[in-house]
XYZ file of C-alpha atoms in Angstrom:
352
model
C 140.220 45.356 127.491
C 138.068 42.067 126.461
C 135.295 42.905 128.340
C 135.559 46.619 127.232
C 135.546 45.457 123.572
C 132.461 43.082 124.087
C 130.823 45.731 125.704
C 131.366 48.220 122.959
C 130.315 45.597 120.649
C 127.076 44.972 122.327
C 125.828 48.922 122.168
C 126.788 49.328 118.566
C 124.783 46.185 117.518
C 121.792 47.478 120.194
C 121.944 50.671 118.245
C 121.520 49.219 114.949
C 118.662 46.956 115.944
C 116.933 49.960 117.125
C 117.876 52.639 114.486
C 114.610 54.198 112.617
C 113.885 52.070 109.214
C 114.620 54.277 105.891
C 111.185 55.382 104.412
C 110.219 56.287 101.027
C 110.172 59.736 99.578
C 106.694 61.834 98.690
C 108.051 64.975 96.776
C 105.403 67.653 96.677
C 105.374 70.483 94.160
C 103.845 73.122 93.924
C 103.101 74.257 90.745
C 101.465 77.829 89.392
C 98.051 78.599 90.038
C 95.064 78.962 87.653
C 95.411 82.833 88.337
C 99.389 82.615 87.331
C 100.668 83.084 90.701
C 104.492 80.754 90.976
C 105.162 79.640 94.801
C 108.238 79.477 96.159
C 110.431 77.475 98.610
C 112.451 80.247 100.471
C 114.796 79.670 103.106
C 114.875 79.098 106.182
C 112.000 77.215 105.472
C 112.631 73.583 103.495
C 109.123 71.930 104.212
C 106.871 75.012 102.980
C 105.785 76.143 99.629
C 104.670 79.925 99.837
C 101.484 81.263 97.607
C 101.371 85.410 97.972
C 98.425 86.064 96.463
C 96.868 89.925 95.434
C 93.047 90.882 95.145
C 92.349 94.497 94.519
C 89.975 96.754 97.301
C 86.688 95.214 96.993
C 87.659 92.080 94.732
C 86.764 88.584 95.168
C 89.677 85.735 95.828
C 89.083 83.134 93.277
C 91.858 81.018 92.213
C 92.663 77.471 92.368
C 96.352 75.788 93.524
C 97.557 73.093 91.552
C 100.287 70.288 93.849
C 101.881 67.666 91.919
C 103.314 64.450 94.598
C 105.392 61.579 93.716
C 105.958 58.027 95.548
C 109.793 57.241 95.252
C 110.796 54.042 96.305
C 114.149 54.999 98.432
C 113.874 52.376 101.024
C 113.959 49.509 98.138
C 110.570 47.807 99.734
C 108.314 48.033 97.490
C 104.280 48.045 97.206
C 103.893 49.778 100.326
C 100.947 52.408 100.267
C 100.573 55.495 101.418
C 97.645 57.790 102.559
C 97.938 61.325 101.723
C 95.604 63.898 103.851
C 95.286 67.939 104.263
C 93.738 69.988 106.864
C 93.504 73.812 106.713
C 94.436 75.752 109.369
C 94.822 79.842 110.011
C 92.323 82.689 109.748
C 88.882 81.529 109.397
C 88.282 83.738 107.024
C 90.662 82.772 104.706
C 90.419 79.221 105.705
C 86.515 78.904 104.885
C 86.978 79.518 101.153
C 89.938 76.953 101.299
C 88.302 73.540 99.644
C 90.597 71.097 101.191
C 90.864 68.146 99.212
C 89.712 64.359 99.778
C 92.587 62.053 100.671
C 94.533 60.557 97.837
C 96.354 57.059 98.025
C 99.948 56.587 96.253
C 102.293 53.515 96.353
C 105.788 52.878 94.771
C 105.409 50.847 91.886
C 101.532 51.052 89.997
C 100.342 54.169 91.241
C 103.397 56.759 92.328
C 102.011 59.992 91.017
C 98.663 62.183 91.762
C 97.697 65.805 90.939
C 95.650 67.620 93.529
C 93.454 70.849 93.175
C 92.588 73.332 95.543
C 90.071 75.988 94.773
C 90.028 79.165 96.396
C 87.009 81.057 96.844
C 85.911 84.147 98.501
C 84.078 87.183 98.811
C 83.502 90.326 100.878
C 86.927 90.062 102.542
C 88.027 93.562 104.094
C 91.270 95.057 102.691
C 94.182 93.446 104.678
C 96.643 90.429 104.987
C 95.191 87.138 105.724
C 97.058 83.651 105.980
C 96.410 80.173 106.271
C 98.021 77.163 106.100
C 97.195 73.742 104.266
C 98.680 70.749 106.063
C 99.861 67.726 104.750
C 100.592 64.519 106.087
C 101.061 60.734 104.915
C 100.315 57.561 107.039
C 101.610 55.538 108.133
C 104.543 57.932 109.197
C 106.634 55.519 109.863
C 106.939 54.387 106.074
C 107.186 57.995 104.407
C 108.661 61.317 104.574
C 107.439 64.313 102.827
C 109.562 66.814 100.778
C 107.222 69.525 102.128
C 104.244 69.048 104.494
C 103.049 72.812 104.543
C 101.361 74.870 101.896
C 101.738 78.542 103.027
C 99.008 81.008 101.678
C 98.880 84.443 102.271
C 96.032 86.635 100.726
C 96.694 90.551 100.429
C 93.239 93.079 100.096
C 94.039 96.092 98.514
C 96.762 98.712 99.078
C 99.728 97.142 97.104
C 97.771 94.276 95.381
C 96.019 96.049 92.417
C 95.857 93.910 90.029
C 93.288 95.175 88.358
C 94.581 98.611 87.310
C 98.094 99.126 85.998
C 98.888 101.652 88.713
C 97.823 102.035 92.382
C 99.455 104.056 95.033
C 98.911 104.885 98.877
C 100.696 106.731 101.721
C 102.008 104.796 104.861
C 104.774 106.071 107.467
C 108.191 105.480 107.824
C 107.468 102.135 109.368
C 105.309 101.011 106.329
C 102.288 101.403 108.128
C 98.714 102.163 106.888
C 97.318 105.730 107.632
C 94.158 105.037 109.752
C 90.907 106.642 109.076
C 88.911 108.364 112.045
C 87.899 105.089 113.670
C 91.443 103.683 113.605
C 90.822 101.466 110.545
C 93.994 101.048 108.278
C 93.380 102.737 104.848
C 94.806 100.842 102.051
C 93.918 102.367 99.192
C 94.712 106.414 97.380
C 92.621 108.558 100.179
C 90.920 108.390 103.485
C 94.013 108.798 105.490
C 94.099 110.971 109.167
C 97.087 112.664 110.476
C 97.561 114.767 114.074
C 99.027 118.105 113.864
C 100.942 118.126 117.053
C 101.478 122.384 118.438
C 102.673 124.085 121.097
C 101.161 126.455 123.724
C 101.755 129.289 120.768
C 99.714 127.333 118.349
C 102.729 126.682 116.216
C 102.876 123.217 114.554
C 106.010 121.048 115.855
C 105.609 117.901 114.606
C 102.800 115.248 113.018
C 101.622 112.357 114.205
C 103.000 110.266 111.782
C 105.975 112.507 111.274
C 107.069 111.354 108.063
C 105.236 110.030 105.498
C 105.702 108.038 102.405
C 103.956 107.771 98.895
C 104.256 104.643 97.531
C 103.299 104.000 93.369
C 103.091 100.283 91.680
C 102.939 100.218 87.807
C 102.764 97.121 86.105
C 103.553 96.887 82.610
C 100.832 94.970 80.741
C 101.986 95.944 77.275
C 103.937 92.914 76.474
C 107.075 94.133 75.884
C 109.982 95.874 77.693
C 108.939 100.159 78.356
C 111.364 102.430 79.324
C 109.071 105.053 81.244
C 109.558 108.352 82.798
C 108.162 108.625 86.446
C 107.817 112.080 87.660
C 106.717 113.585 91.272
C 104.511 116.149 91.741
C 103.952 117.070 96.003
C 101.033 119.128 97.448
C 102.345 120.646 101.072
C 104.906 117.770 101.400
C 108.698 118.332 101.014
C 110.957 115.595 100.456
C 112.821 114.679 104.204
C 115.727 115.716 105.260
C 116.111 119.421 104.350
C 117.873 121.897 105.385
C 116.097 125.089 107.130
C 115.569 126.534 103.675
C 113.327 123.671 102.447
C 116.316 122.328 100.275
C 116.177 118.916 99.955
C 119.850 117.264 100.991
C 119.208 113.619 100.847
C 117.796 110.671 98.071
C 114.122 110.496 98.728
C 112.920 108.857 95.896
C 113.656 105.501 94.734
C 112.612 102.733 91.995
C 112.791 98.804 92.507
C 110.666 96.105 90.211
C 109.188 93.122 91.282
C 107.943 90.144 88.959
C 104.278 90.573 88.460
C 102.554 87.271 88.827
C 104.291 86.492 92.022
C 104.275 90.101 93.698
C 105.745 91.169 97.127
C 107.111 87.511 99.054
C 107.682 90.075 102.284
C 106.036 93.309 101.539
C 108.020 94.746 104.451
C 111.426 93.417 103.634
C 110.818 94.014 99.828
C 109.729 97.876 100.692
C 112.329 98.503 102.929
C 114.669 96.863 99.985
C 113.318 99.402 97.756
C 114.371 102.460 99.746
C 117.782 100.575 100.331
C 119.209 99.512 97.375
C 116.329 100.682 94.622
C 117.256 102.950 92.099
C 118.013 106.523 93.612
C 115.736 109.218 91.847
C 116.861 111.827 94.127
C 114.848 114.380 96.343
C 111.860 114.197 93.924
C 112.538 112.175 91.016
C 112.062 111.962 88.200
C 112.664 108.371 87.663
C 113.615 106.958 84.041
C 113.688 103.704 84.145
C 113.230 100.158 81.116
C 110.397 97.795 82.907
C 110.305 94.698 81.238
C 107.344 93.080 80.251
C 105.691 91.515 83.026
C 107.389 93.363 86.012
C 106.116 95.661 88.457
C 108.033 99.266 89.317
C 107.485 100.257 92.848
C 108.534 103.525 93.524
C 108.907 105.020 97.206
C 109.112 108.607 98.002
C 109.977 109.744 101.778
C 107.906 113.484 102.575
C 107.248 115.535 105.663
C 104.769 117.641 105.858
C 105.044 121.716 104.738
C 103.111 123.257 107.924
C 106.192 122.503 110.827
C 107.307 125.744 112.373
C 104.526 127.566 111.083
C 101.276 128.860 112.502
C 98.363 125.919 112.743
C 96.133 128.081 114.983
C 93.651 127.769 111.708
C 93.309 124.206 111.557
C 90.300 122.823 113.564
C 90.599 119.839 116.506
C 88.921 116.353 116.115
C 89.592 113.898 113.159
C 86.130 114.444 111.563
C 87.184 118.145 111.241
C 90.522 117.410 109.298
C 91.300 120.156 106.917
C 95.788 120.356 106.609
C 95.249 118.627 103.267
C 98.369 116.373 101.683
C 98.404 115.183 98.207
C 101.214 113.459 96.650
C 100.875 112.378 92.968
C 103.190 109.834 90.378
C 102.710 110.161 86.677
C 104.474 107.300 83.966
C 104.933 108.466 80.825
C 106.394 105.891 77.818
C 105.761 105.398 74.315
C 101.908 105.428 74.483
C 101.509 105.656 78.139
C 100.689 108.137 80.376
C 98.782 107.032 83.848
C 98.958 108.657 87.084
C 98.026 107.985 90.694
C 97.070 110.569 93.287
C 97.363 109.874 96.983
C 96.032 112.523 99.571
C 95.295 112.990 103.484
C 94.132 115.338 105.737
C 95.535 116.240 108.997
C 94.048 117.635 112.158
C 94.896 119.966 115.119
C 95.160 117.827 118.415
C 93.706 118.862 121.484
């Protein structure tokens, strides 16, 4: 039992001597850009701050980040200095108009705090999602931990992000996918968009290619104060889904949801298909009256199929370029002094 105890004994002190030594704490905060957009620190992920940033079809990115890091002295040695460095990392061409700071140098007693910039700058980016990544890291490792070591940016072009008009809309599919042009290119913005008219050997339309499609309207109230606002629905050859054979709608098509201006969608996916969850039900076509308060976006979503199914297409031409099964969908908000609308439209084709 001696030698069992001595052995014991021996390990736990072996441990001890070569447990890791406690490091100070760099806390890193992110804090809102020059543009007003807040990051956040979502879970499941502890070490990351997350910029979503919005620039309309054809806009410029040009905004600058603003991290604020303290040296906290939690392994009570002090004077001990520490190097702070970035690197960016992710699409190039997100990460070219990233200017990645110098490195900084913090300690825990004289110098413990430090404010970093980081201008963003670009133009000519094609609507679409880009993201990039600014790394940070503090040597030696050994001697410091960081709070969070990843600055998450994600850049949206066009579609959704609009921030230059108070109301923007587009179609997608049920999946909350683009509408593609004739070469395949996703279209983002109010028109453009290609659909196949699927037949059979009679000529008579069975299905589309998407085969359900969605209109999707942003408004952002810029007034200043809180607007309750009247959203109404107005289709062109589009029927809200699920109907019964006599075109009667049977189901909640339409729904409202608002999201915070300055920081916009976190997950455009999740938050869209959050919308057509647990938004506001508007019914088969609206309307929609709902209070926006100041600052906040309304994003309304409105699930249509197309009014041609069952019927005869033998008049609609083959080929994308010869697209003529037109599809409009349009939302109009109306409020105490407003009144803006957004029209969407598409054109479909016969397929071979």
């Amino acid at each position: 039992m001696k030698s069992a105890f001595k052995i014991l004994t021996c390990l736990l002190l072996a441990s001890s001597a070569f447990a890791a030594p406690p490091k100070d704490t760099i806390t890193v905060t992110a804090e809102t850009s020059t543009n007003g957009v807040v990051p956040t620190s979502p879970a499941p992920f502890p070490h990351n701050w997350f910029y979503v940033i919005c620039v309309p079809h054809g806009g410029s990115l040009s905004d600058t980040l603003h991290l604020h890091f303290t040296d906290t002295d939690t392994n009570n040695v002090q004077g001990e200095i520490a190097t702070i460095s970035f690197a960016a990392v992710g699409n190039p061409n997100l990460t070219s108009g990233i200017t990645v700071p110098g490195s900084i140098a913090l300690d825990d007693t004289t110098n413990t705090t430090a404010d970093v910039d980081v201008p963003l700058s670009k133009s000519g980016l094609a609507d679409g999602t880009y993201t990039a990544n600014l790394q940070i890291s503090a040597s030696p490792s050994n001697g410091f931990s960081l709070s969070h070591d990843t600055i998450h940016i994600q850049v949206t072009v066009g579609g959704a992000c609009n921030p230059s008009s108070e109301i923007s809309c587009f179609f997608t599919d049920s999946n909350f996918l683009d509408l593609t042009d004739c070469s395949g290119a996703s279209v983002t913005g109010n028109t453009g968009g290609r659909f196949q008219v699927v037949t059979n050997a009679k000529k008579i339309a069975t299905a589309t290619n998407p085969g359900q499609f969605y209109y999707n309207m942003l408004w952002s109230n810029t007034t200043g104060s809180d607007q309750q606002v009247t959203v109404t629905l107005t289709p062109t050859n589009l029927i809200p889904s699920n109907t019964d054979s006599l075109e009667h709608p049977i189901a909640q098509a339409a729904h409202a949801y608002f999201f915070d201006t300055a920081t916009g969608f976190t997950d455009p996916l999740a938050d869209w298909n959050f919308v057509n969850s647990s938004g506001q039900k508007c019914g088969p076509s609206g309307p929609c009256t709902v209070t926006v308060p100041a600052n906040v976006t309304v994003f309304v979503t409105w699930y249509l199929v197309w009014t041609g199914i069952g019927k005869n297409a033998s008049g609609y031409l083959t080929g994308c370029a010869n697209a003529t099964a037109d599809i409009q969908a349009t939302g109009q908000v109306v409020g105490t002094n407003i009144n803006e609308s957004c029209t969407t439209d598409a054109k479909g084709y016969r397929k071979k």
